[in-house]
Amino acid sequence: MSGVVTGFAIIIFIILVGYVTGRTGIGGPAAESVLNRIAFFVTSPALLFTVLAKADLRLVFSSFVEIALVSAVVTFGLFVVLAKLAKARLSTGELAIGAMASGYVNANNIGLPVAVYVLGNASYVAPVLLIQLLVFAPVILTVLDVSSSGRASIGSILSQPLRNPMIIASVLGVVVALTGDKVPDAMLQPFVLLGGAAVPLVLLAFGMSLHGSRPLQAGSGRRNIIIASLLKSLMMPAVAFLCARFIFDLNGPALLAAVTLAALPSAQNTYNFASRYGSGVVLARDSVILTTVLAVPVLIAVAAIFA
């Protein structure tokens, strides 16, 4: 348990450093965007490649894939049902964004640091990351495409995984692990060095993004934001626990990992998608902020119960 608390303390400290950095403007107005882009296109792919190249593929393609799929689909559907019951006047695109905020976890910016510092194995996050990028993201983009333009850009949607550096790096890492080939140390070490910068960069950038955020303002659709946030923070880890424990009979570190990953906050991709299509922007932004704040006590509670 002390290791878990230490892991969270490290994460929170770096986020606070990022917040102070953003507040003081040390990096300039574009610092957050630059750090996020470097992490997305360079350091996180390097980390995923080096981790998966040496990973136990039984973990990557284990029950974690099914647990991530079931827990996300359940919370997606619950948001749509609850929004309809609450008679929320949401468009199809807004429903898609709200559902995404309810069940699409921040497997990169928060998931990787949590996997490294709390779970002790970055491989745990790979199944969640892959199922989201290969399955959920194309489906959500299709819905947003159709709702915004009346037609779907099939070519763009199908090619999405091929243009995502984290998917490409993950696939290459899996190929290396499957073939059993050992990458020469002289070739691997540059990727190890770059991958080592991934976690600090994403945490600093995330801390910067918290500066100036004011969620749940009047007229922002607070009810929908609260529904999405509670589903993400409480319902999704509960569904993951029931699925992991009683369907796949997981316990110990595996059960902790499954519930922890489901308790991660909403992904920042939710806001990116909403901004790109001009649909549910406030809902996405405030849900990401609120679930991130809630994630700290929820993750600590999960660790206290299951560690």
XYZ file of C-alpha atoms in Angstrom:
307
model
C 0.000 0.000 0.000
C 2.881 2.379 0.760
C 4.158 1.904 -2.796
C 0.760 2.875 -4.190
C 0.639 6.037 -2.061
C 4.183 6.905 -3.136
C 3.194 6.449 -6.773
C 0.239 8.798 -6.446
C 2.371 11.321 -4.562
C 4.879 11.379 -7.435
C 2.132 11.854 -10.021
C 0.381 14.611 -8.060
C 3.654 16.438 -7.426
C 4.550 16.563 -11.135
C 1.001 17.695 -12.012
C 1.346 20.500 -9.445
C 4.669 21.511 -10.990
C 2.901 21.652 -14.354
C 0.120 23.777 -12.876
C 2.617 26.253 -11.381
C 4.511 26.304 -14.664
C 1.319 27.112 -16.549
C 0.269 29.739 -14.018
C 3.612 31.525 -14.166
C 3.837 31.274 -17.962
C 7.387 29.929 -17.921
C 6.926 28.005 -21.156
C 4.863 30.630 -22.961
C 1.269 30.335 -24.187
C 1.927 27.317 -26.434
C 3.864 25.222 -23.898
C 1.021 22.814 -23.088
C 0.255 22.180 -26.755
C 3.937 21.649 -27.607
C 4.507 19.204 -24.739
C 1.354 17.268 -25.635
C 2.373 16.999 -29.288
C 5.904 15.854 -28.414
C 4.491 13.278 -25.998
C 1.863 12.078 -28.494
C 4.122 11.821 -31.545
C 7.521 10.985 -30.016
C 7.944 9.959 -26.381
C 4.758 7.945 -25.690
C 5.163 5.830 -28.868
C 8.781 5.201 -27.872
C 7.659 4.075 -24.404
C 4.935 1.794 -25.779
C 7.333 0.223 -28.286
C 10.013 -0.555 -25.707
C 7.479 -1.867 -23.184
C 5.586 -4.096 -25.638
C 8.732 -5.371 -27.350
C 9.695 -6.979 -24.041
C 6.173 -7.626 -22.727
C 4.443 -10.851 -21.830
C 1.845 -10.959 -24.629
C -0.429 -13.116 -22.502
C -1.048 -9.933 -20.496
C -1.563 -7.701 -23.544
C -4.118 -10.061 -25.110
C -5.659 -11.259 -21.874
C -9.048 -10.685 -20.269
C -8.162 -6.994 -19.870
C -9.349 -6.458 -23.447
C -12.798 -7.924 -22.708
C -13.071 -6.075 -19.394
C -12.223 -2.752 -21.053
C -14.734 -3.450 -23.810
C -17.610 -4.445 -21.516
C -17.139 -1.681 -18.927
C -16.913 1.013 -21.610
C -19.920 -0.199 -23.628
C -22.063 -0.411 -20.480
C -21.245 3.156 -19.445
C -21.655 4.443 -23.013
C -25.160 2.969 -23.080
C -26.046 4.188 -19.584
C -25.238 7.789 -20.510
C -27.521 7.648 -23.543
C -30.343 6.081 -21.504
C -29.995 8.515 -18.588
C -29.779 11.510 -20.921
C -32.984 10.399 -22.613
C -34.737 9.798 -19.279
C -33.630 13.239 -18.091
C -35.093 14.656 -21.318
C -31.793 16.308 -22.152
C -32.001 18.039 -25.507
C -28.798 16.668 -26.948
C -28.002 16.149 -30.601
C -26.614 12.849 -31.846
C -23.122 14.333 -31.812
C -23.550 15.593 -28.248
C -24.812 12.176 -27.145
C -21.703 10.618 -28.687
C -19.438 13.079 -26.854
C -21.292 12.518 -23.567
C -21.020 8.753 -23.966
C -17.324 9.103 -24.757
C -16.820 11.232 -21.636
C -18.529 8.469 -19.619
C -16.413 5.533 -20.743
C -13.331 6.535 -22.768
C -10.453 6.634 -20.280
C -7.298 8.727 -20.302
C -5.041 5.764 -20.981
C -2.184 7.941 -22.235
C -1.771 11.102 -20.153
C -2.848 9.554 -16.834
C -2.970 5.838 -17.623
C 0.708 5.467 -18.478
C 1.957 7.228 -15.310
C -0.495 5.250 -13.152
C 0.570 1.990 -14.806
C 4.249 2.808 -14.297
C 4.180 4.232 -10.775
C 1.150 2.550 -9.185
C 0.734 -0.799 -10.955
C 4.440 -1.201 -11.629
C 3.960 -2.361 -15.235
C 3.231 -0.126 -18.237
C 2.005 -3.179 -20.173
C -1.277 -3.080 -18.259
C -2.391 0.028 -20.149
C -1.696 -1.424 -23.611
C -4.933 -3.484 -23.963
C -7.082 -0.481 -22.976
C -5.189 1.849 -25.281
C -5.481 -0.525 -28.227
C -9.211 -1.243 -27.787
C -9.951 2.466 -27.551
C -7.860 3.527 -30.531
C -8.775 0.588 -32.783
C -12.477 0.171 -31.924
C -14.043 3.023 -29.975
C -12.367 6.000 -31.669
C -13.358 4.966 -35.239
C -16.974 4.305 -34.141
C -17.270 7.651 -32.342
C -15.660 9.479 -35.262
C -18.146 7.834 -37.615
C -21.086 9.045 -35.527
C -19.639 12.559 -35.338
C -18.914 12.582 -39.069
C -22.450 11.553 -39.946
C -24.115 13.892 -37.425
C -22.091 16.918 -38.504
C -22.041 16.481 -42.277
C -24.739 13.928 -43.009
C -22.179 11.540 -44.500
C -19.238 9.481 -43.278
C -15.695 9.804 -44.591
C -15.027 6.069 -44.609
C -11.480 6.360 -45.941
C -10.462 8.779 -43.210
C -12.046 6.627 -40.504
C -10.488 3.364 -41.702
C -7.059 4.954 -42.061
C -7.215 6.535 -38.595
C -5.315 3.698 -36.842
C -2.627 3.800 -39.535
C -2.025 7.488 -38.816
C -1.819 7.172 -35.036
C 1.804 6.932 -33.829
C 0.853 5.132 -30.619
C -0.953 2.380 -32.543
C 1.960 2.056 -34.984
C 4.479 1.847 -32.120
C 2.290 -0.664 -30.252
C 1.938 -2.900 -33.310
C 5.688 -2.801 -33.966
C 6.373 -3.684 -30.338
C 3.942 -6.611 -30.488
C 5.573 -7.846 -33.723
C 9.002 -7.811 -32.065
C 7.614 -9.684 -29.037
C 5.858 -12.246 -31.239
C 8.908 -12.987 -33.375
C 11.103 -13.323 -30.317
C 13.829 -11.287 -32.012
C 16.051 -9.357 -29.625
C 16.547 -5.735 -30.666
C 20.244 -4.831 -30.419
C 20.883 -2.736 -27.341
C 22.477 0.054 -29.379
C 19.217 0.395 -31.341
C 16.868 -0.009 -28.368
C 18.493 2.406 -25.917
C 17.587 5.616 -27.825
C 13.915 4.549 -27.660
C 14.295 3.717 -23.955
C 15.731 7.194 -23.350
C 12.932 8.896 -25.304
C 10.294 6.747 -23.607
C 11.600 7.798 -20.228
C 10.496 11.361 -20.991
C 6.884 10.350 -21.797
C 5.453 10.253 -18.284
C 6.969 13.563 -17.060
C 5.923 15.360 -20.247
C 2.291 14.267 -20.175
C 1.947 15.036 -16.460
C 3.494 18.491 -16.858
C 1.221 19.246 -19.827
C -1.818 18.053 -17.944
C -0.958 20.212 -14.944
C -0.645 23.212 -17.265
C -4.110 22.517 -18.695
C -5.686 22.854 -15.234
C -4.722 26.528 -14.947
C -7.671 28.812 -15.667
C -10.245 26.010 -15.911
C -13.681 26.866 -14.450
C -16.050 23.902 -14.860
C -19.805 23.711 -14.193
C -20.629 27.332 -14.952
C -24.305 28.317 -15.267
C -25.801 27.422 -18.641
C -23.139 24.796 -19.373
C -25.515 21.808 -19.169
C -24.364 20.874 -15.689
C -26.760 17.927 -15.381
C -25.278 16.139 -18.383
C -21.735 16.880 -17.198
C -22.495 15.458 -13.753
C -24.149 12.346 -15.244
C -21.142 11.677 -17.490
C -18.660 12.354 -14.687
C -20.348 10.088 -12.142
C -20.689 7.277 -14.670
C -17.001 7.577 -15.527
C -15.716 7.924 -11.979
C -17.974 5.454 -10.132
C -20.014 3.250 -12.456
C -17.254 2.238 -14.871
C -14.856 0.935 -12.176
C -17.792 -0.836 -10.504
C -18.682 -2.588 -13.774
C -15.014 -3.457 -14.338
C -14.808 -4.969 -10.841
C -17.920 -7.129 -11.341
C -16.692 -8.248 -14.754
C -13.117 -8.945 -13.624
C -13.995 -10.688 -10.374
C -17.080 -12.716 -11.231
C -16.710 -13.382 -14.964
C -12.926 -13.695 -15.392
C -12.150 -14.663 -11.780
C -9.303 -12.158 -11.417
C -7.822 -11.326 -8.031
C -4.723 -9.737 -6.528
C -2.665 -7.415 -8.739
C -4.684 -8.299 -11.865
C -7.961 -7.272 -10.210
C -6.358 -4.063 -8.916
C -5.095 -3.261 -12.422
C -8.479 -3.882 -14.081
C -10.395 -1.656 -11.640
C -7.672 1.020 -11.587
C -7.665 1.360 -15.366
C -11.460 1.690 -15.415
C -11.260 4.412 -12.733
C -9.027 6.644 -14.873
C -10.568 10.016 -15.826
C -12.118 10.847 -19.194
C -9.598 11.092 -22.004
C -8.543 14.470 -23.340
C -9.358 13.041 -26.779
C -12.984 13.639 -25.803
C -12.341 17.382 -25.869
C -10.259 17.066 -29.047
C -13.085 15.252 -30.861
C -15.701 17.697 -29.569
C -13.631 20.686 -30.717
C -12.946 19.125 -34.100
C -16.663 18.647 -34.831
C -18.024 21.603 -32.824
C -20.337 19.358 -30.822
C -20.605 19.085 -27.023
C -17.447 21.129 -26.438
C -18.403 22.359 -22.943
C -19.727 18.922 -21.989
C -16.407 17.357 -23.014
C -14.183 19.987 -21.421
C -15.939 20.053 -18.050
C -16.288 16.259 -17.883
C -12.558 15.829 -18.458
C -11.748 18.350 -15.707
C -14.291 16.999 -13.221
C -13.393 13.326 -13.712
C -9.714 14.192 -13.368
C -10.360 15.840 -10.016
C -12.539 12.914 -8.891
C -9.974 10.368 -10.113
C -7.536 11.136 -7.307
C -9.770 10.061 -4.370
C -11.343 7.264 -6.438
C -7.966 5.786 -7.433
C -6.673 6.039 -3.881
C -9.840 4.279 -2.637
C -9.407 1.556 -5.273
C -5.798 1.062 -4.234
C -6.756 0.932 -0.541
C -9.435 -1.706 -1.205
C -7.672 -3.942 -3.730
C -3.940 -3.442 -3.207
